[in-house]
Amino acid sequence: MTHPFLDLPPLSAAHFAAIEDRVARLLDTRQDVVIMQGEALLPLEGAIRAAAGPGTTALNVITGPYGQTFGNWLRDCGATVIDLAVPFHTAVTAAQIREAFAEHPEIDFVSLVHAEAATGNTNPVAEIGEAVREQGALFYLDAVASVGAEPVLPDAWGVDLCVIGAQKAMGGPAGVSAVSVSERAWARMAANPHAPRRSYLSLLDWKEHWVDGGRKALLHAPAQLEMLALQACVERIEAEGLETVTARHRTAALATRAGAVALGGGLEPYVYEEADAAPVATTLRVPSGVVASELVAGALAGDGTLPLAAGGGALAKEMIRVNHYGVDATADVVQSSLAALGAELAKKGLTVDLEGARRAAESAWR
């Protein structure tokens, strides 16, 4: 029997463009928005390779693993890269950005991750954007984890290349992603002889054949189901209200943080300052002698639907992530996650206050 999804009429160029327009409204941007047919790594890499090359001096901010990846891409493009790394339990500041500019006035490109779901921190993009504008550098932002969980405003913040994905706080598909592109960024790409062309990575191909052509003919067959899923998740956000959606994520983060502190058992927020903590996910540090991955495995054995994960790589021993985003940004999910972690800590002989954690998390939702 043929699945009905396979019998859908083709997605027209006009329909594709209409979905792009809705994404642009979500970002409150007048920049060109291009939806690319792949996970967000596609525009993240494509934008760097289009805008940077030999002669580029890039300030690459590292507040988590994705910042490290961007630095690798920039170096591979031939750019001179100045890494600004801060501890993963904190955020970068505009003052640190300005200090880097003062030391290296030749910087003409800045790459930054807004929120690092992997480490649970978020960076003050509005203030950083002001510092970048003072320098006149091109500003590249990874907002994949932050969009839907907190404001993402490319125009207001002076972001020239803003990449988003729908698979986290937006509660949508992972198979398509988008990038907003300023006129300055298009000009930088056009002047870069090393920018990808006739390539799946090429933003300039989209510019020439799609944007400049009046969005009448797609470059290739669209990822139809993923595009319709993206449309559905944007419609859901519009119906609920973007401010309501972001408030729900922020409340989930506050509730998780407060509940974890009240729970005790040696569990504590990984990101020290509440202001630096990302609304998309909360990271927690486990007590000495407890292995985070084992604690998570025990919790998931009791309820495999909980949005719990151990940190990646070396962080698997010390960090737990509560991924309260999308449909999981609810009071019930936060309470269930805290209860499961508390039960596992108690099994290890640690003293926990399950009722105190419940009350602390509950108060954040009032």
Short mmCIF file of C-alpha atoms in Angstrom, two decimals:
data_model
loop_
_atom_site.label_atom_id
_atom_site.label_comp_id
_atom_site.label_asym_id
_atom_site.label_seq_id
_atom_site.Cartn_x
_atom_site.Cartn_y
_atom_site.Cartn_z
CA MET A 1 0.00 0.00 0.00
CA THR A 2 1.38 3.42 -0.95
CA HIS A 3 1.77 5.77 2.00
CA PRO A 4 -0.31 8.93 1.47
CA PHE A 5 2.75 11.10 2.14
CA LEU A 6 4.22 9.81 -1.12
CA ASP A 7 1.20 11.00 -3.10
CA LEU A 8 1.42 14.68 -2.21
CA PRO A 9 1.43 17.16 -5.09
CA PRO A 10 4.85 18.69 -5.82
CA LEU A 11 5.90 21.63 -3.66
CA SER A 12 5.80 24.68 -5.91
CA ALA A 13 8.33 27.50 -5.93
CA ALA A 14 5.61 29.85 -4.68
CA HIS A 15 4.85 27.57 -1.73
CA PHE A 16 8.59 27.28 -0.94
CA ALA A 17 8.93 31.08 -1.03
CA ALA A 18 5.90 31.49 1.23
CA ILE A 19 7.54 29.27 3.85
CA GLU A 20 10.71 31.37 3.61
CA ASP A 21 8.62 34.48 4.21
CA ARG A 22 7.14 32.97 7.38
CA VAL A 23 10.62 32.14 8.65
CA ALA A 24 11.68 35.73 7.93
CA ARG A 25 8.75 37.00 9.99
CA LEU A 26 9.77 34.67 12.81
CA LEU A 27 13.19 36.37 12.80
CA ASP A 28 11.69 39.83 12.29
CA THR A 29 14.15 40.36 9.45
CA ARG A 30 14.07 42.17 6.14
CA GLN A 31 17.18 40.33 5.01
CA ASP A 32 17.01 37.60 2.38
CA VAL A 33 16.16 34.27 4.00
CA VAL A 34 17.27 31.14 2.20
CA ILE A 35 15.97 27.74 3.28
CA MET A 36 18.59 25.10 2.54
CA GLN A 37 17.81 21.45 1.99
CA GLY A 38 19.76 19.84 4.79
CA GLU A 39 20.51 19.93 8.52
CA ALA A 40 21.88 23.22 9.86
CA LEU A 41 25.50 22.18 9.39
CA LEU A 42 24.88 22.80 5.69
CA PRO A 43 24.31 26.58 5.90
CA LEU A 44 26.67 26.87 8.86
CA GLU A 45 29.56 25.58 6.77
CA GLY A 46 28.32 27.10 3.53
CA ALA A 47 28.12 30.59 5.02
CA ILE A 48 31.66 30.45 6.40
CA ARG A 49 33.14 29.12 3.17
CA ALA A 50 31.28 31.77 1.17
CA ALA A 51 32.23 34.77 3.29
CA ALA A 52 35.73 33.89 4.51
CA GLY A 53 38.97 33.06 2.74
CA PRO A 54 42.60 34.12 2.38
CA GLY A 55 42.83 37.71 3.57
CA THR A 56 40.06 37.28 6.15
CA THR A 57 40.98 37.83 9.78
CA ALA A 58 38.35 36.13 11.90
CA LEU A 59 37.57 36.43 15.59
CA ASN A 60 36.15 33.02 16.46
CA VAL A 61 34.40 32.90 19.83
CA ILE A 62 34.48 29.51 21.54
CA THR A 63 31.93 28.89 24.28
CA GLY A 64 31.33 25.24 23.36
CA PRO A 65 32.07 22.56 20.77
CA TYR A 66 30.50 24.33 17.78
CA GLY A 67 32.79 27.31 18.18
CA GLN A 68 35.70 24.91 17.84
CA THR A 69 34.21 23.53 14.63
CA PHE A 70 33.81 27.01 13.13
CA GLY A 71 37.46 27.76 13.80
CA ASN A 72 38.46 24.62 11.91
CA TRP A 73 36.35 25.62 8.91
CA LEU A 74 37.75 29.14 8.91
CA ARG A 75 41.33 27.87 8.95
CA ASP A 76 40.51 25.43 6.17
CA CYS A 77 39.28 28.41 4.11
CA GLY A 78 42.64 30.09 4.53
CA ALA A 79 41.48 32.72 7.01
CA THR A 80 43.68 33.96 9.84
CA VAL A 81 41.82 32.91 12.98
CA ILE A 82 42.00 34.49 16.41
CA ASP A 83 40.23 32.24 18.91
CA LEU A 84 38.54 33.80 21.92
CA ALA A 85 37.80 30.89 24.22
CA VAL A 86 35.96 31.21 27.52
CA PRO A 87 35.15 28.47 30.05
CA PHE A 88 32.11 26.44 29.00
CA HIS A 89 30.37 27.23 32.30
CA THR A 90 30.14 30.92 31.42
CA ALA A 91 29.42 33.28 28.50
CA VAL A 92 31.52 35.69 26.49
CA THR A 93 31.06 39.43 27.10
CA ALA A 94 31.00 42.44 24.79
CA ALA A 95 33.96 43.81 26.74
CA GLN A 96 36.01 40.73 25.81
CA ILE A 97 35.05 41.22 22.17
CA ARG A 98 36.16 44.85 22.28
CA GLU A 99 39.45 43.84 23.91
CA ALA A 100 40.07 41.42 21.04
CA PHE A 101 39.37 44.19 18.52
CA ALA A 102 41.76 46.52 20.33
CA GLU A 103 44.52 43.90 20.13
CA HIS A 104 43.71 42.94 16.54
CA PRO A 105 42.15 45.88 14.66
CA GLU A 106 42.45 43.90 11.43
CA ILE A 107 39.54 41.60 12.44
CA ASP A 108 36.84 41.74 9.75
CA PHE A 109 34.76 38.63 10.56
CA VAL A 110 33.26 37.44 13.85
CA SER A 111 31.77 33.98 14.41
CA LEU A 112 29.66 33.23 17.46
CA VAL A 113 27.23 30.62 18.75
CA HIS A 114 24.19 32.21 20.39
CA ALA A 115 23.19 29.31 22.66
CA GLU A 116 25.27 26.17 23.13
CA ALA A 117 22.81 23.36 23.89
CA ALA A 118 25.79 21.07 24.50
CA THR A 119 27.12 23.16 27.36
CA GLY A 120 24.00 25.05 28.43
CA ASN A 121 25.27 28.61 28.06
CA THR A 122 23.96 31.54 26.01
CA ASN A 123 25.77 34.65 24.85
CA PRO A 124 24.54 38.29 24.94
CA VAL A 125 24.26 38.77 21.18
CA ALA A 126 22.66 42.23 21.29
CA GLU A 127 25.61 43.71 23.21
CA ILE A 128 28.15 41.78 21.16
CA GLY A 129 26.47 42.91 17.94
CA GLU A 130 26.92 46.53 18.99
CA ALA A 131 30.64 45.94 19.51
CA VAL A 132 30.94 44.19 16.14
CA ARG A 133 29.17 47.07 14.37
CA GLU A 134 31.66 49.51 15.91
CA GLN A 135 34.44 47.46 14.32
CA GLY A 136 32.64 47.17 10.97
CA ALA A 137 33.23 43.41 10.88
CA LEU A 138 30.89 40.87 9.31
CA PHE A 139 28.88 39.08 12.03
CA TYR A 140 28.09 35.36 11.67
CA LEU A 141 25.75 33.76 14.22
CA ASP A 142 24.71 30.18 14.92
CA ALA A 143 21.20 30.50 16.34
CA VAL A 144 20.19 26.88 15.77
CA ALA A 145 19.62 26.11 19.45
CA SER A 146 18.35 29.52 20.48
CA VAL A 147 15.60 30.21 17.94
CA GLY A 148 12.25 29.61 19.58
CA ALA A 149 13.79 29.47 23.05
CA GLU A 150 14.88 33.10 23.24
CA PRO A 151 14.71 36.16 20.96
CA VAL A 152 16.72 35.94 17.73
CA LEU A 153 16.78 39.32 15.93
CA PRO A 154 19.33 39.53 13.11
CA ASP A 155 18.38 43.05 11.97
CA ALA A 156 18.23 44.61 15.42
CA TRP A 157 21.52 43.00 16.44
CA GLY A 158 23.44 43.68 13.23
CA VAL A 159 23.88 40.00 12.35
CA ASP A 160 24.94 39.50 8.72
CA LEU A 161 24.63 35.71 8.57
CA CYS A 162 22.17 34.10 10.97
CA VAL A 163 21.71 30.34 10.72
CA ILE A 164 18.75 28.56 12.31
CA GLY A 165 17.43 25.01 12.49
CA ALA A 166 13.98 23.86 13.53
CA GLN A 167 14.80 20.67 15.41
CA LYS A 168 15.21 22.08 18.90
CA ALA A 169 13.02 24.80 20.46
CA MET A 170 10.92 25.19 17.32
CA GLY A 171 9.89 21.55 17.62
CA GLY A 172 10.27 20.96 13.89
CA PRO A 173 12.30 18.91 11.39
CA ALA A 174 16.06 18.50 11.29
CA GLY A 175 16.22 17.98 7.52
CA VAL A 176 15.91 21.63 6.46
CA SER A 177 17.49 24.80 7.83
CA ALA A 178 17.69 28.49 7.01
CA VAL A 179 20.06 31.41 6.90
CA SER A 180 19.32 35.13 6.78
CA VAL A 181 21.81 37.06 4.67
CA SER A 182 22.48 40.80 4.78
CA GLU A 183 23.43 42.85 1.72
CA ARG A 184 26.91 43.23 3.21
CA ALA A 185 27.25 39.47 3.43
CA TRP A 186 26.13 38.95 -0.17
CA ALA A 187 28.70 41.53 -1.27
CA ARG A 188 31.45 39.80 0.73
CA MET A 189 30.57 36.46 -0.87
CA ALA A 190 30.48 37.91 -4.38
CA ALA A 191 33.95 39.38 -3.85
CA ASN A 192 35.36 36.08 -2.56
CA PRO A 193 36.87 34.04 -5.43
CA HIS A 194 37.00 31.01 -3.15
CA ALA A 195 33.26 31.01 -2.32
CA PRO A 196 31.66 27.68 -3.30
CA ARG A 197 29.88 27.71 -6.66
CA ARG A 198 27.96 24.93 -8.43
CA SER A 199 27.95 23.18 -5.08
CA TYR A 200 25.41 22.03 -2.50
CA LEU A 201 27.27 24.33 -0.08
CA SER A 202 26.85 27.36 -2.32
CA LEU A 203 24.80 30.27 -1.05
CA LEU A 204 25.75 32.25 -4.15
CA ASP A 205 23.99 29.64 -6.30
CA TRP A 206 20.80 30.31 -4.32
CA LYS A 207 21.37 34.05 -4.69
CA GLU A 208 21.83 33.89 -8.45
CA HIS A 209 19.21 31.31 -9.40
CA TRP A 210 16.61 31.79 -6.67
CA VAL A 211 16.74 35.21 -4.98
CA ASP A 212 17.79 37.28 -8.00
CA GLY A 213 15.43 35.30 -10.21
CA GLY A 214 12.43 36.42 -8.19
CA ARG A 215 12.09 33.06 -6.42
CA LYS A 216 10.31 31.51 -9.39
CA ALA A 217 12.46 28.42 -10.03
CA LEU A 218 14.07 26.19 -7.40
CA LEU A 219 17.64 24.98 -7.82
CA HIS A 220 16.59 21.36 -7.36
CA ALA A 221 13.74 19.24 -6.08
CA PRO A 222 12.87 20.40 -2.55
CA ALA A 223 12.79 18.14 0.51
CA GLN A 224 9.01 18.17 0.40
CA LEU A 225 8.06 16.46 3.65
CA GLU A 226 10.63 18.42 5.65
CA MET A 227 9.45 21.70 4.12
CA LEU A 228 5.84 20.91 5.04
CA ALA A 229 6.97 19.97 8.54
CA LEU A 230 8.81 23.29 8.81
CA GLN A 231 5.67 25.10 7.71
CA ALA A 232 3.63 23.21 10.32
CA CYS A 233 5.99 24.06 13.18
CA VAL A 234 6.09 27.75 12.20
CA GLU A 235 2.29 27.76 12.06
CA ARG A 236 2.20 26.23 15.55
CA ILE A 237 4.55 28.93 16.88
CA GLU A 238 2.47 31.63 15.23
CA ALA A 239 -0.70 30.22 16.80
CA GLU A 240 0.81 29.99 20.29
CA GLY A 241 2.68 33.28 19.92
CA LEU A 242 6.47 33.53 19.73
CA GLU A 243 6.68 35.41 23.03
CA THR A 244 4.67 32.66 24.72
CA VAL A 245 6.91 29.97 23.26
CA THR A 246 10.11 31.68 24.38
CA ALA A 247 8.64 32.38 27.82
CA ARG A 248 7.78 28.69 28.20
CA HIS A 249 11.37 27.72 27.46
CA ARG A 250 12.76 30.32 29.85
CA THR A 251 10.43 29.11 32.59
CA ALA A 252 11.44 25.49 31.97
CA ALA A 253 15.09 26.49 32.40
CA LEU A 254 14.42 28.44 35.59
CA ALA A 255 12.35 25.59 37.02
CA THR A 256 15.01 23.00 36.21
CA ARG A 257 17.76 25.09 37.72
CA ALA A 258 15.79 25.86 40.89
CA GLY A 259 14.66 22.26 41.24
CA ALA A 260 18.17 20.89 40.83
CA VAL A 261 19.53 23.24 43.50
CA ALA A 262 16.75 22.25 45.89
CA LEU A 263 17.18 18.55 45.11
CA GLY A 264 20.65 18.46 46.59
CA GLY A 265 22.60 15.23 46.44
CA GLY A 266 25.57 17.18 45.12
CA LEU A 267 23.80 18.08 41.86
CA GLU A 268 24.39 21.70 40.82
CA PRO A 269 24.05 23.92 37.73
CA TYR A 270 26.96 23.55 35.32
CA VAL A 271 26.63 27.17 34.15
CA TYR A 272 27.44 29.26 37.20
CA GLU A 273 25.38 32.39 36.55
CA GLU A 274 21.66 32.23 35.83
CA ALA A 275 22.01 35.07 33.31
CA ASP A 276 24.47 32.95 31.29
CA ALA A 277 22.21 29.86 31.26
CA ALA A 278 20.47 29.01 27.99
CA PRO A 279 16.68 28.62 27.98
CA VAL A 280 16.90 25.75 25.48
CA ALA A 281 18.58 23.24 27.82
CA THR A 282 19.93 23.11 31.36
CA THR A 283 23.26 21.47 32.12
CA LEU A 284 23.99 20.04 35.56
CA ARG A 285 27.22 18.96 37.22
CA VAL A 286 27.12 15.67 39.10
CA PRO A 287 28.81 15.19 42.49
CA SER A 288 32.27 13.73 42.84
CA GLY A 289 32.25 9.96 42.55
CA VAL A 290 29.15 9.87 40.35
CA VAL A 291 29.46 9.29 36.59
CA ALA A 292 26.95 11.41 34.68
CA SER A 293 26.42 8.90 31.87
CA GLU A 294 25.62 6.15 34.38
CA LEU A 295 23.19 8.40 36.24
CA VAL A 296 21.40 9.26 32.99
CA ALA A 297 21.29 5.62 31.92
CA GLY A 298 19.63 4.68 35.20
CA ALA A 299 17.07 7.47 34.89
CA LEU A 300 16.23 6.53 31.31
CA ALA A 301 15.87 2.88 32.22
CA GLY A 302 12.88 3.92 34.29
CA ASP A 303 11.43 6.27 31.67
CA GLY A 304 13.01 6.35 28.23
CA THR A 305 10.96 9.37 27.15
CA LEU A 306 12.76 11.81 29.47
CA PRO A 307 14.88 14.43 27.63
CA LEU A 308 18.05 13.56 29.52
CA ALA A 309 21.53 13.10 28.08
CA ALA A 310 25.06 12.98 29.36
CA GLY A 311 27.55 15.55 28.14
CA GLY A 312 29.56 14.77 25.04
CA GLY A 313 33.13 13.52 25.05
CA ALA A 314 35.01 14.16 28.29
CA LEU A 315 31.90 15.84 29.73
CA ALA A 316 30.09 12.48 29.80
CA LYS A 317 31.57 11.87 33.25
CA GLU A 318 30.55 15.14 34.87
CA MET A 319 27.65 16.75 32.97
CA ILE A 320 23.95 16.01 32.52
CA ARG A 321 21.80 17.85 30.00
CA VAL A 322 18.07 18.33 30.55
CA ASN A 323 16.91 19.09 27.01
CA HIS A 324 13.66 20.86 27.86
CA TYR A 325 12.96 22.23 24.40
CA GLY A 326 10.07 22.03 21.95
CA VAL A 327 7.32 19.78 23.26
CA ASP A 328 9.46 19.03 26.34
CA ALA A 329 9.41 22.62 27.61
CA THR A 330 6.67 21.79 30.12
CA ALA A 331 6.28 21.60 33.87
CA ASP A 332 5.51 17.87 33.78
CA VAL A 333 8.68 17.04 31.85
CA VAL A 334 10.84 19.15 34.16
CA GLN A 335 9.29 17.56 37.27
CA SER A 336 9.67 14.03 35.88
CA SER A 337 13.31 14.65 34.92
CA LEU A 338 14.20 15.98 38.37
CA ALA A 339 12.38 13.11 40.10
CA ALA A 340 14.21 10.51 38.00
CA LEU A 341 17.61 12.08 38.66
CA GLY A 342 16.82 12.36 42.35
CA ALA A 343 15.83 8.70 42.55
CA GLU A 344 19.10 7.64 40.94
CA LEU A 345 21.15 9.82 43.28
CA ALA A 346 19.30 8.31 46.24
CA LYS A 347 20.18 4.80 44.99
CA LYS A 348 23.83 5.83 45.22
CA GLY A 349 23.36 6.71 48.88
CA LEU A 350 23.20 10.47 48.44
CA THR A 351 20.74 12.59 50.39
CA VAL A 352 18.14 14.25 48.19
CA ASP A 353 15.03 16.31 48.85
CA LEU A 354 12.53 15.20 46.22
CA GLU A 355 9.66 17.21 47.70
CA GLY A 356 11.83 20.33 47.98
CA ALA A 357 12.83 19.96 44.33
CA ARG A 358 9.19 19.54 43.31
CA ARG A 359 8.14 22.68 45.17
CA ALA A 360 11.04 24.75 43.83
CA ALA A 361 10.32 23.75 40.24
CA GLU A 362 6.60 24.26 40.67
CA SER A 363 7.04 27.80 41.98
CA ALA A 364 8.84 28.81 38.77
CA TRP A 365 5.69 28.08 36.75
CA ARG A 366 3.40 30.35 38.77
#
